[in-house]
Structures are given as structure tokens and as C-alpha cells.
Amino acid sequence: MPRHELVQTLRRSLSIRAWRPGRRGSTCETMRVEHRELARAIRCLPERFTDRLPDRALQRISIAASGGQWQQVLDDLIGSLHAHNQPVTAEERDQLRAALEALSLPTGPLHDLDMRH
């Protein structure tokens, strides 16, 4: 999935948080589609960092992704990038932020990442 599509998918998925039963225009089917898009987008995130993280960390992240443990995926990915002093681009940081926000998780850990200029 091209990078800009991933960011758009993650941002669209923010509506998952806002969905409430009985809300006009929202259906269970819409929520399922958005959830699948979010899952697909988060599964693709670690692929961007394969050249910057050790195989062991990537394996742990992949196992969490295959089990649908999205918070664990993001925690391990961000933590591994920080622990191995791997810089991220502004676009990569935005993708990670969108994923955290889509899951209603704090974005504070992103502040610890080194930025690539």
C-alpha cells in the first residue's frame, strides 16, 4: 500500500472511535469495514522499518500483528525504534500518530523518537 494511502486509511479509521450504536449513517457493516482497513494498515506499518530493526524485534511485532494485538504492535514498534536509535521521517511519525489516535492510545511515546531530516 503506498504511503499516502496508508495515512489516509488510518485517518479514515479514526471514525471507529466516534461510532456509537444508533448513530445515523453508521452501521455495523461500516464499522467492520473500517476495522478491517485499520487492521490492514497497522499490519503494513512494520514493513517500513525492516531495514532499521533487528529480526528479533520484527518477529515479535509480526506475531502481535498476526494476533490482532494492535496496541502491542505499536508499542513494540515505537519502543524498538527508540531503543535502537532509529530515526523516522515526518511521514512515518504521522502514520504512527494516526494509528495511535485511531486506537485512542496516547501519542506521547512519539516524542522520544529521533527525527530524520
GROMACS .gro file of C-alpha atoms in nm:
model
  117
    1MET     CA    1   0.000   0.000   0.000
    2PRO     CA    2   0.154   0.337  -0.097
    3ARG     CA    3   0.249   0.555   0.199
    4HIS     CA    4  -0.007   0.829   0.136
    5GLU     CA    5  -0.287   0.569   0.116
    6LEU     CA    6  -0.178   0.424   0.450
    7VAL     CA    7  -0.202   0.764   0.618
    8GLN     CA    8  -0.543   0.825   0.461
    9THR     CA    9  -0.668   0.482   0.569
   10LEU     CA   10  -0.550   0.538   0.923
   11ARG     CA   11  -0.711   0.881   0.937
   12ARG     CA   12  -1.040   0.744   0.799
   13SER     CA   13  -1.025   0.480   1.067
   14LEU     CA   14  -1.040   0.749   1.333
   15SER     CA   15  -1.415   0.739   1.279
   16ILE     CA   16  -1.417   0.399   1.452
   17ARG     CA   17  -1.374   0.582   1.783
   18ALA     CA   18  -1.664   0.810   1.709
   19TRP     CA   19  -1.908   0.532   1.615
   20ARG     CA   20  -2.193   0.481   1.856
   21PRO     CA   21  -2.487   0.239   1.823
   22GLY     CA   22  -2.793   0.406   1.679
   23ARG     CA   23  -2.597   0.693   1.529
   24ARG     CA   24  -2.733   0.799   1.191
   25GLY     CA   25  -2.525   0.695   0.893
   26SER     CA   26  -2.326   0.440   1.093
   27THR     CA   27  -2.391   0.072   1.062
   28CYS     CA   28  -2.224  -0.235   1.199
   29GLU     CA   29  -2.113  -0.316   0.845
   30THR     CA   30  -1.947   0.026   0.810
   31MET     CA   31  -1.769  -0.028   1.138
   32ARG     CA   32  -1.647  -0.374   1.028
   33VAL     CA   33  -1.512  -0.235   0.701
   34GLU     CA   34  -1.331   0.046   0.884
   35HIS     CA   35  -1.193  -0.201   1.137
   36ARG     CA   36  -1.059  -0.422   0.856
   37GLU     CA   37  -0.896  -0.118   0.692
   38LEU     CA   38  -0.735  -0.021   1.020
   39ALA     CA   39  -0.611  -0.376   1.077
   40ARG     CA   40  -0.464  -0.391   0.726
   41ALA     CA   41  -0.296  -0.053   0.767
   42ILE     CA   42  -0.140  -0.143   1.103
   43ARG     CA   43  -0.020  -0.478   0.968
   44CYS     CA   44   0.165  -0.287   0.693
   45LEU     CA   45   0.340  -0.041   0.927
   46PRO     CA   46   0.627  -0.267   1.043
   47GLU     CA   47   0.727  -0.339   0.681
   48ARG     CA   48   0.851   0.020   0.654
   49PHE     CA   49   1.112  -0.042   0.922
   50THR     CA   50   1.253  -0.383   0.823
   51ASP     CA   51   1.588  -0.232   0.729
   52ARG     CA   52   1.618  -0.047   1.062
   53LEU     CA   53   1.515  -0.301   1.325
   54PRO     CA   54   1.664  -0.633   1.433
   55ASP     CA   55   1.498  -0.951   1.311
   56ARG     CA   56   1.402  -1.048   1.666
   57ALA     CA   57   1.208  -0.725   1.720
   58LEU     CA   58   1.039  -0.756   1.381
   59GLN     CA   59   0.941  -1.114   1.457
   60ARG     CA   60   0.784  -1.011   1.789
   61ILE     CA   61   0.595  -0.730   1.614
   62SER     CA   62   0.478  -0.963   1.336
   63ILE     CA   63   0.347  -1.216   1.588
   64ALA     CA   64   0.150  -0.943   1.765
   65ALA     CA   65   0.014  -0.821   1.430
   66SER     CA   66  -0.094  -1.167   1.323
   67GLY     CA   67  -0.282  -1.198   1.653
   68GLY     CA   68  -0.457  -0.864   1.610
   69GLN     CA   69  -0.279  -0.713   1.910
   70TRP     CA   70  -0.264  -0.365   1.761
   71GLN     CA   71  -0.159  -0.183   2.076
   72GLN     CA   72   0.125  -0.431   2.125
   73VAL     CA   73   0.232  -0.382   1.761
   74LEU     CA   74   0.255  -0.006   1.805
   75ASP     CA   75   0.416  -0.023   2.150
   76ASP     CA   76   0.682  -0.267   2.028
   77LEU     CA   77   0.743  -0.083   1.703
   78ILE     CA   78   0.783   0.259   1.863
   79GLY     CA   79   0.981   0.115   2.154
   80SER     CA   80   1.216  -0.074   1.921
   81LEU     CA   81   1.276   0.231   1.703
   82HIS     CA   82   1.362   0.430   2.014
   83ALA     CA   83   1.575   0.156   2.174
   84HIS     CA   84   1.781   0.113   1.856
   85ASN     CA   85   1.814   0.490   1.796
   86GLN     CA   86   1.648   0.463   1.456
   87PRO     CA   87   1.526   0.794   1.318
   88VAL     CA   88   1.188   0.826   1.149
   89THR     CA   89   1.069   1.063   0.881
   90ALA     CA   90   0.789   1.310   0.942
   91GLU     CA   91   0.563   1.093   0.726
   92GLU     CA   92   0.644   0.781   0.929
   93ARG     CA   93   0.578   0.970   1.253
   94ASP     CA   94   0.244   1.089   1.111
   95GLN     CA   95   0.148   0.732   1.024
   96LEU     CA   96   0.235   0.611   1.372
   97ARG     CA   97   0.042   0.903   1.523
   98ALA     CA   98  -0.264   0.826   1.308
   99ALA     CA   99  -0.254   0.462   1.417
  100LEU     CA  100  -0.224   0.554   1.785
  101GLU     CA  101  -0.509   0.803   1.754
  102ALA     CA  102  -0.728   0.552   1.569
  103LEU     CA  103  -0.689   0.319   1.867
  104SER     CA  104  -0.734   0.601   2.121
  105LEU     CA  105  -0.381   0.546   2.250
  106PRO     CA  106  -0.151   0.820   2.382
  107THR     CA  107   0.084   0.974   2.128
  108GLY     CA  108   0.345   1.079   2.386
  109PRO     CA  109   0.589   0.797   2.301
  110LEU     CA  110   0.636   0.953   1.956
  111HIS     CA  111   0.814   1.249   2.115
  112ASP     CA  112   1.102   1.017   2.212
  113LEU     CA  113   1.173   0.919   1.850
  114ASP     CA  114   1.461   1.076   1.663
  115MET     CA  115   1.355   1.263   1.352
  116ARG     CA  116   1.527   1.215   1.019
  117HIS     CA  117   1.578   1.546   0.841
   0.00000   0.00000   0.00000
